[in-house]
Tab-separated table of C-alpha atoms in Angstrom:
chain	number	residue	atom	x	y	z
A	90	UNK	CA	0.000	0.000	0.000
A	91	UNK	CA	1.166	3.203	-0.785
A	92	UNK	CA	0.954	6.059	1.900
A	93	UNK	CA	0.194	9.970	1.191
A	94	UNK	CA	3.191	10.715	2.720
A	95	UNK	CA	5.000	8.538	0.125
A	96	UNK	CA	3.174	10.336	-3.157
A	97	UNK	CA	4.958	14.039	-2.086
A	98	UNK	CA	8.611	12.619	-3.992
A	99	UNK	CA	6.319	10.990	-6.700
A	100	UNK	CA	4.424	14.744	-7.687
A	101	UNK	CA	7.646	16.554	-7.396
A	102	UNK	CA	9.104	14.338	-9.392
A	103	UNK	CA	6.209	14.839	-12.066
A	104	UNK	CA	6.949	18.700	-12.036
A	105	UNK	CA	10.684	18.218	-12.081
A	106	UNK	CA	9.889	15.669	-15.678
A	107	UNK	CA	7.378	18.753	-16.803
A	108	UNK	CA	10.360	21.136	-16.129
A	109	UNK	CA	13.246	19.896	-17.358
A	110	UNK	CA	12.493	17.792	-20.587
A	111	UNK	CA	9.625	20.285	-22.178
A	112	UNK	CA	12.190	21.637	-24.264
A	113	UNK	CA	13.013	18.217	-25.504
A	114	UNK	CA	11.066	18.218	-28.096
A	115	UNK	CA	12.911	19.233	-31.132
A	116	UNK	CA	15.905	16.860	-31.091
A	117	UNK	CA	14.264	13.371	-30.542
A	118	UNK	CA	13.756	12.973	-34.674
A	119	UNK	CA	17.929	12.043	-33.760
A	120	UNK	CA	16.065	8.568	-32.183
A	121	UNK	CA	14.948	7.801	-35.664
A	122	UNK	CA	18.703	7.941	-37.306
A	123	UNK	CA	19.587	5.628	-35.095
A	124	UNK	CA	17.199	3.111	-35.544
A	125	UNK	CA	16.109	3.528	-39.290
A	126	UNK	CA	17.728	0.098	-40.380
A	127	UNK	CA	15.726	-1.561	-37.871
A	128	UNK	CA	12.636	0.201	-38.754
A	129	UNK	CA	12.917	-0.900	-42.184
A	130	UNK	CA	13.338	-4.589	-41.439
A	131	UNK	CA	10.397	-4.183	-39.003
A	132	UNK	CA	8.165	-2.819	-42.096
A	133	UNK	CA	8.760	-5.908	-44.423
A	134	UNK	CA	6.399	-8.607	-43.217
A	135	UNK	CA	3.402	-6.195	-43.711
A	136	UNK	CA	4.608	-4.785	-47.062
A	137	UNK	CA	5.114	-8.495	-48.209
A	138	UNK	CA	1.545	-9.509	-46.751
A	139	UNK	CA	0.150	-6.082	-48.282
A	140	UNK	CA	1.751	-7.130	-51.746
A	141	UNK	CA	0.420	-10.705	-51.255
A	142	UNK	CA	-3.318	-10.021	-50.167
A	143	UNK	CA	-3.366	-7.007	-53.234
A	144	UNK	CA	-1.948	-9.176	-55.861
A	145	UNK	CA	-4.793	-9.450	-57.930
A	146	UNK	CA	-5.523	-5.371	-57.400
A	147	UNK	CA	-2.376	-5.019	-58.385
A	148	UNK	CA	-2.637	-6.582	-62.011
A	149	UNK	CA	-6.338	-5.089	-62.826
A	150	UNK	CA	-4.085	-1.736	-61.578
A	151	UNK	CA	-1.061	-2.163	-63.843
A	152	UNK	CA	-3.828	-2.903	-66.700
A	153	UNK	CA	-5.300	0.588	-66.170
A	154	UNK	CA	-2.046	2.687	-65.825
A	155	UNK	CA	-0.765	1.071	-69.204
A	156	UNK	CA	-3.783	2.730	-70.745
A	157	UNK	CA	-3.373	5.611	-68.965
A	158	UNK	CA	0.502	6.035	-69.439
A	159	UNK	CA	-0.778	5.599	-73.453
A	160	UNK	CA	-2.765	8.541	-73.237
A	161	UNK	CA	-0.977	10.709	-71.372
A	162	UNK	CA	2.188	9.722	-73.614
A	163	UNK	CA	0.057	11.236	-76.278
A	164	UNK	CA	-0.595	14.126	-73.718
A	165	UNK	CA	2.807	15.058	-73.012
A	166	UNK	CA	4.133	15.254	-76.700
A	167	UNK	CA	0.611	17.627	-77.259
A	168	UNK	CA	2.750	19.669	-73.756
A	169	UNK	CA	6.309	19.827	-75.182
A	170	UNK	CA	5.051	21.450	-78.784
A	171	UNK	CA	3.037	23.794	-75.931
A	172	UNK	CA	5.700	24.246	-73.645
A	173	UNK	CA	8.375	24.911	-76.838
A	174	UNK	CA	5.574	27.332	-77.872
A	175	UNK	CA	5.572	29.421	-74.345
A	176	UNK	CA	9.724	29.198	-74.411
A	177	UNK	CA	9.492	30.978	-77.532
A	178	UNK	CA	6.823	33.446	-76.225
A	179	UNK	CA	7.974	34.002	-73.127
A	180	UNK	CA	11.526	35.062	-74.101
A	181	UNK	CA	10.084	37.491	-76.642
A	182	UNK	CA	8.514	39.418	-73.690
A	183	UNK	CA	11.591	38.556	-72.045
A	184	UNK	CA	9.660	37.726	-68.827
A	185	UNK	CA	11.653	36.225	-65.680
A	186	UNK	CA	11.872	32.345	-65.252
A	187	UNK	CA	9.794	30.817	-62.199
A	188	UNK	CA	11.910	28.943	-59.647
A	189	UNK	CA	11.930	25.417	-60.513
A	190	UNK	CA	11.312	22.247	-57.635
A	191	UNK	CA	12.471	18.863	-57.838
A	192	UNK	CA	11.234	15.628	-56.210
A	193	UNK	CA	12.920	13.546	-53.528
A	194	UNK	CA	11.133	10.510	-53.076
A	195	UNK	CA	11.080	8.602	-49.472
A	196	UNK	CA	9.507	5.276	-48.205
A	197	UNK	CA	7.729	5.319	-44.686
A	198	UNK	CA	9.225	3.237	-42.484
A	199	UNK	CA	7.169	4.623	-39.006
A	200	UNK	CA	4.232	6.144	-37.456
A	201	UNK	CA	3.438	8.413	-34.710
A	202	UNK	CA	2.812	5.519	-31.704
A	203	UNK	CA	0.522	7.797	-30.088
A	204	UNK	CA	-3.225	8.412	-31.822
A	205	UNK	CA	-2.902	12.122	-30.654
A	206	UNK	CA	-0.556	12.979	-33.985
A	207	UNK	CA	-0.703	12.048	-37.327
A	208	UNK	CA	2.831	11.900	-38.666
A	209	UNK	CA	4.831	9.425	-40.433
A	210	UNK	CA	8.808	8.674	-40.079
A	211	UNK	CA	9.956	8.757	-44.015
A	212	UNK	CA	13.902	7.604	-44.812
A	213	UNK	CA	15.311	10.633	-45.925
A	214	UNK	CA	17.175	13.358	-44.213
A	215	UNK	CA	19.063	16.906	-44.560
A	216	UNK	CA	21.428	14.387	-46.180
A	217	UNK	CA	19.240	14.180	-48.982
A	218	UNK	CA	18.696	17.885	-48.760
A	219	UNK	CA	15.387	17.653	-47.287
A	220	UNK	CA	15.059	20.850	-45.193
A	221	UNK	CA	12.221	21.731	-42.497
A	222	UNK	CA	8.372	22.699	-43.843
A	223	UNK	CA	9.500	21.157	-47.285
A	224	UNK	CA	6.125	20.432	-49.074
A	225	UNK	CA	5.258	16.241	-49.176
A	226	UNK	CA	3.054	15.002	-51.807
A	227	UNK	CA	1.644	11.709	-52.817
A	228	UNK	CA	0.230	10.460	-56.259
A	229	UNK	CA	-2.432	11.813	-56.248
A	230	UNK	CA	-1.607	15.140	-53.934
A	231	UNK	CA	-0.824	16.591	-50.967
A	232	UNK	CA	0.405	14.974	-48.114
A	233	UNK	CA	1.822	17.119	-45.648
A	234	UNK	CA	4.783	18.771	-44.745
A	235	UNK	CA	8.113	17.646	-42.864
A	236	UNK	CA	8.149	18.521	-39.298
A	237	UNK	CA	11.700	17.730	-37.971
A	238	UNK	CA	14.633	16.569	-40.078
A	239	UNK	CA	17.438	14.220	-39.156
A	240	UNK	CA	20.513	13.158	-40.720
A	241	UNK	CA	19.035	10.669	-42.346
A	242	UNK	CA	14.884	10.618	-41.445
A	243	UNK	CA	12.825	12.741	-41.496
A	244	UNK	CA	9.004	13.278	-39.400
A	245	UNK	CA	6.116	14.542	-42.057
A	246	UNK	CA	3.230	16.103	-39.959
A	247	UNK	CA	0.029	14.723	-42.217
A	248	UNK	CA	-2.625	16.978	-43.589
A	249	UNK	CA	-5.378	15.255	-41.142
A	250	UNK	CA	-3.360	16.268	-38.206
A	251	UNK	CA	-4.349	18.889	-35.500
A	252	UNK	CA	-1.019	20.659	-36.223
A	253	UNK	CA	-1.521	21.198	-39.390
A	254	UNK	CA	-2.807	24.512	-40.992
A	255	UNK	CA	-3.049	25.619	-45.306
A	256	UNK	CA	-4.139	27.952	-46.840
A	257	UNK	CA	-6.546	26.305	-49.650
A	258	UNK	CA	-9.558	27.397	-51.971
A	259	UNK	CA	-12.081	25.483	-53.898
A	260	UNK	CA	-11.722	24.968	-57.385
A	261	UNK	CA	-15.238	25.614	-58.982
A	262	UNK	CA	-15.789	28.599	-56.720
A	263	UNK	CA	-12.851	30.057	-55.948
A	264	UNK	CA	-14.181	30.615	-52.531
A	265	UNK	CA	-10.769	30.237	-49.784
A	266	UNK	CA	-10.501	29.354	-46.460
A	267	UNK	CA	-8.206	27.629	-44.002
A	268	UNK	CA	-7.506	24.212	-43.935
A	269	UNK	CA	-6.777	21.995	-40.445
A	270	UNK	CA	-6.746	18.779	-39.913
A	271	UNK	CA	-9.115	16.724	-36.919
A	272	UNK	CA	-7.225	13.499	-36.015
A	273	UNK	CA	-8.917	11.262	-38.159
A	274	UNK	CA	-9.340	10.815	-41.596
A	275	UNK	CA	-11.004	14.617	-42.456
A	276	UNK	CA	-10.061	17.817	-42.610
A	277	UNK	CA	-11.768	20.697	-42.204
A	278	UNK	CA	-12.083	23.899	-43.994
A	279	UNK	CA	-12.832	26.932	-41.609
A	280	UNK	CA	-13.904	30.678	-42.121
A	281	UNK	CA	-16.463	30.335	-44.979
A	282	UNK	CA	-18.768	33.028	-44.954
A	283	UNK	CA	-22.897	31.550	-45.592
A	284	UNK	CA	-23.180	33.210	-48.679
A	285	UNK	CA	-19.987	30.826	-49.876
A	286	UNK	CA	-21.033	28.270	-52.911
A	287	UNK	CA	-19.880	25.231	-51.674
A	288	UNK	CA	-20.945	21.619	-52.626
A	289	UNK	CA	-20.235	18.055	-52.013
A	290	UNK	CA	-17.490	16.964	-54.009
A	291	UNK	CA	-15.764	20.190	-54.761
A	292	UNK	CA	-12.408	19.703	-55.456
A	293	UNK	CA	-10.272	21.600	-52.897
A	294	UNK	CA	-6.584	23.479	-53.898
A	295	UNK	CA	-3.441	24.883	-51.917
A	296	UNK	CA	-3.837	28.471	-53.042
A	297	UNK	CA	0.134	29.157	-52.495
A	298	UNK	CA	-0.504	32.051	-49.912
A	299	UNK	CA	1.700	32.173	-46.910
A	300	UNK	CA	-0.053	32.015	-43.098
A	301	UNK	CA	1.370	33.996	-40.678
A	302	UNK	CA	2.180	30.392	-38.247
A	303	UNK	CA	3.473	28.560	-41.151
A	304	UNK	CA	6.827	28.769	-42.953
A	305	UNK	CA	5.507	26.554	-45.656
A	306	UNK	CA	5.096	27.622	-49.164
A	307	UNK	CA	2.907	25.070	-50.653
A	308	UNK	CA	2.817	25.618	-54.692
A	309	UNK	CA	-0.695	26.515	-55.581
A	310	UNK	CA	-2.857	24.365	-57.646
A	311	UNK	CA	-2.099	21.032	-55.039
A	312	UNK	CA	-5.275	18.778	-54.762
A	313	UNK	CA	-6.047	18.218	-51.286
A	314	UNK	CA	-9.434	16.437	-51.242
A	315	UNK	CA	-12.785	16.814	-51.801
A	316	UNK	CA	-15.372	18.273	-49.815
A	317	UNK	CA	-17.670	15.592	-48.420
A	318	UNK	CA	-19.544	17.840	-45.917
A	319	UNK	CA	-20.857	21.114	-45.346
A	320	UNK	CA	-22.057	22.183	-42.045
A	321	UNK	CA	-22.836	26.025	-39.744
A	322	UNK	CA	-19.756	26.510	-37.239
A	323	UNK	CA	-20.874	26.492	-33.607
A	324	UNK	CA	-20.727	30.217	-33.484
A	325	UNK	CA	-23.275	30.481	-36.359
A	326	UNK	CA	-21.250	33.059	-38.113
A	327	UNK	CA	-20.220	31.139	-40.585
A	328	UNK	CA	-19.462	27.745	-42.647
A	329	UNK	CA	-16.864	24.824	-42.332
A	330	UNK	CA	-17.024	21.841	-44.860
A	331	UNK	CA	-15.394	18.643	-43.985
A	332	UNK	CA	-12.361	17.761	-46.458
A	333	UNK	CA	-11.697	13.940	-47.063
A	334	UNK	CA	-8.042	13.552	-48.648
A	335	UNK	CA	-7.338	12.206	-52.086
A	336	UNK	CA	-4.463	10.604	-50.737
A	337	UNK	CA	-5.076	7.198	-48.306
A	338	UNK	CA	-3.250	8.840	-45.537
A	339	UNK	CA	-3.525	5.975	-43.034
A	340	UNK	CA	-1.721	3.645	-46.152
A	341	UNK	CA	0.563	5.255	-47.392
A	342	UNK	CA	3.622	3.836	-47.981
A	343	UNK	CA	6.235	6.284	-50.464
A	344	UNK	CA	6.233	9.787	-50.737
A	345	UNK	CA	7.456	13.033	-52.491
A	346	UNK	CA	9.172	15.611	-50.947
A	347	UNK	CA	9.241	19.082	-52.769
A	348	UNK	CA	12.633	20.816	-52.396
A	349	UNK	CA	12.973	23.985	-53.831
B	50	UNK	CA	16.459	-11.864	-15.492
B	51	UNK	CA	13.099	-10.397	-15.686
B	52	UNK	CA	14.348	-7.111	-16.197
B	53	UNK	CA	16.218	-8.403	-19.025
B	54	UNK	CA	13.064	-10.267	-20.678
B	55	UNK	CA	10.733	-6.659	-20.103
B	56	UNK	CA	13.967	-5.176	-22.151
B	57	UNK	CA	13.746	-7.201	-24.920
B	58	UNK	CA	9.755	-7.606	-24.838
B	59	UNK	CA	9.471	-3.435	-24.495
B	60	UNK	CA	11.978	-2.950	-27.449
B	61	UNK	CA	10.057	-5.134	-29.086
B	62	UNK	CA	6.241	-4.093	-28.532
B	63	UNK	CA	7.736	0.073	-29.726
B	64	UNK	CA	8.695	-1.180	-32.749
B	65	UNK	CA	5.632	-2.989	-33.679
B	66	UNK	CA	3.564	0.532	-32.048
B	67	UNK	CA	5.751	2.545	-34.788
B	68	UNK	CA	5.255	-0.076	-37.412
B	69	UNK	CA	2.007	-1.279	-36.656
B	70	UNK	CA	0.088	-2.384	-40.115
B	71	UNK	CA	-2.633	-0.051	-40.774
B	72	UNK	CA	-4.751	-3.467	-41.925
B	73	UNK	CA	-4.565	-4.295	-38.258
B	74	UNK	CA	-5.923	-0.716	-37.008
B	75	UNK	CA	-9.439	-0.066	-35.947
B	76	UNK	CA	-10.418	2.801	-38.456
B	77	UNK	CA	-6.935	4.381	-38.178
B	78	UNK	CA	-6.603	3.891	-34.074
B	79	UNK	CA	-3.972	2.064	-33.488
B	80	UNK	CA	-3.710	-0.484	-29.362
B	81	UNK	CA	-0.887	0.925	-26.723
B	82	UNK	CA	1.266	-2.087	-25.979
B	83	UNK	CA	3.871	-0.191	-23.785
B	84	UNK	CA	0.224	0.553	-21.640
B	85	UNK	CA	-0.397	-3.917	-21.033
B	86	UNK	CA	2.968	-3.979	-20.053
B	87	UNK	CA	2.497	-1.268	-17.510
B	88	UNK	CA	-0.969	-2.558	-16.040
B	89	UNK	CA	0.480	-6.427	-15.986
B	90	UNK	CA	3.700	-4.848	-13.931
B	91	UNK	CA	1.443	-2.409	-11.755
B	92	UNK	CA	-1.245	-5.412	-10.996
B	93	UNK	CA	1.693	-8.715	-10.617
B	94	UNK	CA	4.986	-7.269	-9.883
B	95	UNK	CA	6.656	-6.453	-6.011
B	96	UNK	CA	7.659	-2.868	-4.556
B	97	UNK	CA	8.471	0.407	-7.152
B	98	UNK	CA	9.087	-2.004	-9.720
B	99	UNK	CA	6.073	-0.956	-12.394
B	100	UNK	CA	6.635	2.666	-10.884
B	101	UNK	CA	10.159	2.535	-13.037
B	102	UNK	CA	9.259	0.553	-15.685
B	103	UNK	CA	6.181	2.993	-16.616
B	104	UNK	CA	8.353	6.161	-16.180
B	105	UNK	CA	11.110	4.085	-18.596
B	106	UNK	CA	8.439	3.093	-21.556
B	107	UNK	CA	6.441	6.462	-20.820
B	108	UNK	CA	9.573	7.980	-21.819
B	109	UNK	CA	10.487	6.003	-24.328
B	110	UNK	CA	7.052	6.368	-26.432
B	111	UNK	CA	7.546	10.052	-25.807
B	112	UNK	CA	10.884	9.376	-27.385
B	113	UNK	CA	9.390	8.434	-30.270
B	114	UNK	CA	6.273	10.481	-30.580
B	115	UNK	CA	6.050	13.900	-31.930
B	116	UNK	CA	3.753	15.607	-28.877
B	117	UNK	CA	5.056	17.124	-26.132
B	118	UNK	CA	7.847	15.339	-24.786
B	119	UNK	CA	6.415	13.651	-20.700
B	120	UNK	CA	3.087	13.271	-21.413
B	121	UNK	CA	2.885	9.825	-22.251
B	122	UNK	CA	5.427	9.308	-18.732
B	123	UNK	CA	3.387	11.380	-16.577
B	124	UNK	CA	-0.175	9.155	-17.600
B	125	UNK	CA	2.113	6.159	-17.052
B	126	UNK	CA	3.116	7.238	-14.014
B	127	UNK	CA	-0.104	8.297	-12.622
B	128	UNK	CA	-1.835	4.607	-13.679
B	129	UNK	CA	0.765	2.700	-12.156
B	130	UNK	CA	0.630	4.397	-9.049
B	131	UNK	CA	-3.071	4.115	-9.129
B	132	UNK	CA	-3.251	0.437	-9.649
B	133	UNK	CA	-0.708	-0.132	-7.074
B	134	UNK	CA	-2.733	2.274	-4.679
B	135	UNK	CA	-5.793	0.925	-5.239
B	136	UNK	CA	-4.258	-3.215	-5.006
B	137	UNK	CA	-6.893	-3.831	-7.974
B	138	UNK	CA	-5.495	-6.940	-8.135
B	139	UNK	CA	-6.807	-8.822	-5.087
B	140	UNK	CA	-10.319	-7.962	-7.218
B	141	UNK	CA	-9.400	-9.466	-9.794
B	142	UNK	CA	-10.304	-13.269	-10.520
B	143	UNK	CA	-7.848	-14.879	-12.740
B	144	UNK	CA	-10.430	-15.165	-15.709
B	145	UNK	CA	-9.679	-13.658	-19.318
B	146	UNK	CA	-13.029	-11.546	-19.284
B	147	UNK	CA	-12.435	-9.903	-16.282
B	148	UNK	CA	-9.051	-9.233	-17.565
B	149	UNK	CA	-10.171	-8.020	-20.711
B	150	UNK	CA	-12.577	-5.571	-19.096
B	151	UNK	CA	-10.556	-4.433	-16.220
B	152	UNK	CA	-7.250	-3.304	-19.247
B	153	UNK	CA	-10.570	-1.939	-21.446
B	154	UNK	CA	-11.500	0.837	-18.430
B	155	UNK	CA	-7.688	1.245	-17.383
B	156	UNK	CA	-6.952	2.332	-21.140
B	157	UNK	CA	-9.829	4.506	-21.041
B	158	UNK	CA	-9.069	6.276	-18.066
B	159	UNK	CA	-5.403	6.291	-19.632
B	160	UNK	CA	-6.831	7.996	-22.766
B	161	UNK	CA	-8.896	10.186	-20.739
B	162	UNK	CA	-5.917	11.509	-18.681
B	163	UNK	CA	-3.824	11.829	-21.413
B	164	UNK	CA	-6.220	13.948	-23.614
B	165	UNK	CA	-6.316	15.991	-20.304
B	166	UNK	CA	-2.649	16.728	-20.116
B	167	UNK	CA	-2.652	17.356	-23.892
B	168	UNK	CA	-4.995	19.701	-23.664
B	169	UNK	CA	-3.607	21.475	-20.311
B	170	UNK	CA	0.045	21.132	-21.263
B	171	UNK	CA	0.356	21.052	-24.508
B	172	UNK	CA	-2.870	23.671	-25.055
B	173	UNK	CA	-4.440	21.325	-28.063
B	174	UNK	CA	-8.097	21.698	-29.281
B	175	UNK	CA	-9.646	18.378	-30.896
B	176	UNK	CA	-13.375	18.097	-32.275
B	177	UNK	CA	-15.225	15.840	-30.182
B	178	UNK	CA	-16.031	12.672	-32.215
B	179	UNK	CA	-12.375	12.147	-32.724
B	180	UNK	CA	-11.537	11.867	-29.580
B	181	UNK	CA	-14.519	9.906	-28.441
B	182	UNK	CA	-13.409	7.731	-31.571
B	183	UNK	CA	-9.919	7.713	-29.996
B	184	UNK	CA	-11.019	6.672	-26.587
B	185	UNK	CA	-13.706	3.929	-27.586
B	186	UNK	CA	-11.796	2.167	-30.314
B	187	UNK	CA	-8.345	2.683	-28.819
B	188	UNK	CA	-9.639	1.046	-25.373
B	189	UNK	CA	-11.171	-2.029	-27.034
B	190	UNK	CA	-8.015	-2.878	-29.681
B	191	UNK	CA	-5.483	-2.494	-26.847
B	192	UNK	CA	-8.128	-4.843	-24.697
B	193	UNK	CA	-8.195	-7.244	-27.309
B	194	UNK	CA	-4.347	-7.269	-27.715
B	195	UNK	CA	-4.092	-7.127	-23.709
B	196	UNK	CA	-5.183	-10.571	-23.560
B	197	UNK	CA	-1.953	-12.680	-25.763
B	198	UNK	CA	0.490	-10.455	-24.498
B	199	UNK	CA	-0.469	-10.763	-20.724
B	200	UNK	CA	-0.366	-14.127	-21.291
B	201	UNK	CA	3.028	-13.783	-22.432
B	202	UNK	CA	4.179	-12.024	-19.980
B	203	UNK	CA	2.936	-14.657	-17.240
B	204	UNK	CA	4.220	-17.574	-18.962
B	205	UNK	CA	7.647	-15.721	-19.282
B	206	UNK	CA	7.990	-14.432	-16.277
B	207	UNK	CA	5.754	-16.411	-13.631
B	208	UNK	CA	8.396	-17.104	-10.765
B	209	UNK	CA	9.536	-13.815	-10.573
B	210	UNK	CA	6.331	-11.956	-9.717
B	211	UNK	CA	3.634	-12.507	-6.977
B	212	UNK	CA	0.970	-13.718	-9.023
């Protein structure tokens, strides 16, 4: 049995934890380094299962992007004669070059173990010049962005987590608003006024505008999801629709990374 | 010896939380195995034993996680001294449903108090029906997987604690 008397080391212990190690925080991605090999090892049974049990997926899959790597064959010879086209163009008005990105791509090799954060340990680092807020991006869009960077790992906070904040529009209405995620698989999209047009399954954008809490730059024009509910905030001033991702955060297995 | 098996058991049990297949998770919740080991230590073992062992794996999911780093170790803490304070386990029959029940409210109360600190310390804000999602489902899978790895951990380790 334990007495009172015996609980007055245990509390000032718990203040002395809450003191000293609250500024912890931003080195423990260091913990990841470290065990990365191990991590990887640890993902293979349920990538080989995954790859067994979607086998037949998998084929009806490769099918469909055969035809679709056809057509967009044809699609990107139709770009080049456009692109040539704007070259020409755009140096006769002598106009200034846009910044160009490139792509890193990363595997995931860990999760967040609590269910209070989304985020997702991928195997590249600042070795691989992956820098802090760098923009992640899946097939089919966004992702999320990388939290903390190691050597060689790297922590992506997803676009469904609390944490996370973008600016973002829809694309048949133009109508913006701030994106967040909610834990689970939504997101939501905050300070819509009621007169907003805004349906179920609008496609919703990154509009490239910088928040004031983010250092992110996320290009503009990156599918995030589409809107699956619309709903009255609890303050009644205004709307909030409920975002479902185009990518399948809670499988996803390889990733871009945006580096600019 | 024992210390040595919780080692390589704990090492273990964080890897499979960080990999855990998301064909095993319960619409995206995912069960706390560091939390089994914890209530099995705080209802069988002698003295401060699971005091140390939950501020050790407290800290070591906090290692890993990306919240605030002592939550995790200060709701570890705070169950194991409440099981121990409260000698649960002379309530407990040795059956697999009480068991099952007993780890399903201890993991909600877990959840409960951790949501707490998250939102004290850490100053979060969550919608509702997440949470509630977090605290029903999470309870039940880590109940469910409560139930092998208990009885693990008392075939491994029988002579060594006070069962």
């Amino acid at each position: 049995m334990i007495r009172i008397k015996n609980l007055i080391p245990l509390i000032s212990f718990f203040f002395l934890v809450l003191i000293i190690v609250s500024e912890f925080g931003p080195q423990r991605i260091i913990v990841f380094d470290s065990l990365k090999t191990f991590l990887e090892i640890f993902t293979y049974p349920a990538k080989i299962s995954n790859l067994i049990i979607s086998s037949q997926r998998i084929s009806a899959e490769n099918l469909r992007l055969k035809t679709e790597n056809t057509l967009l064959n044809y699609e990107v010879g139709h770009l080049i004669e456009m692109k040539n086209e704007n070259d020409r163009l755009t140096g006769l008005l002598d106009l200034k070059k846009s910044s160009k990105f490139y792509l890193v791509a990363a595997q995931v090799i860990a999760r967040d173990p609590d269910n209070w954060a989304s985020t997702v340990i991928i195997n590249k680092g600042r070795q691989d010049k992956v820098r802090e807020d760098a923009v992640v991006i899946g097939q089919k869009g966004l992702v999320g962005i990388v939290a903390e960077t190691g050597l060689t790992t790297s922590r992506v906070l997803l676009v469904n987590d609390p944490n996370f904040n973008s600016a973002c529009f829809l694309e048949r209405s133009r109508v913006q608003g701030l994106l967040t995620g909610s834990l689970f698989g939504d997101c939501r999209l905050h300070f819509l006024s009621r007169k907003d047009d805004i349906a179920v399954g609008d496609t919703v954008l990154t509009s490239g505008l910088t928040l004031e809490t983010s250092k992110s730059v996320f290009p503009p024009g990156l599918i995030v999801g589409k809107v699956k509910f619309v709903g009255e905030e609890s303050s009644g001033v205004g709307k909030y629709c409920l975002v479902s991702p185009v990518e399948e955060l809670a499988k996803l297995t390889e990733v871009l990374i945006i580096i600019p | 010896m024992i210390n040595l098996v919780l080692s390589v058991l704990s090492l273990f049990l964080i890897f499979l939380q960080l990999t855990y297949p998301s064909s095993l998770t319960l619409f995206s919740v995912r069960p706390d195995f560091l939390l089994i080991i914890v209530i099995f230590l705080s209802l069988y073992s002698k003295g401060l034993r699971s005091f140390f062992w939950a501020v050790l794996l407290g800290g070591l999911k906090d290692l890993v996680s990306f919240d605030l780093f002592g939550l995790n170790l200060l709701s570890y803490s705070l169950i194991s001294i409440g099981l121990k304070y409260l000698e649960v386990r002379f309530f407990l029959k040795e059956r697999t449903s009480t068991l099952f029940l007993f780890v399903l409210c201890v993991c909600f109360i877990n959840l409960f108090l951790n949501n707490m600190l998250h939102v004290i310390l850490a100053g979060r804000q969550y919608f509702l029906l997440p949470v509630l999602r977090i605290f029903f489902l999470g309870s039940l899978l880590t109940a469910i997987w409560s139930i092998p790895v208990i009885y693990i951990l008392k075939k491994c380790a029988s002579e060594f604690f006070t069962v």
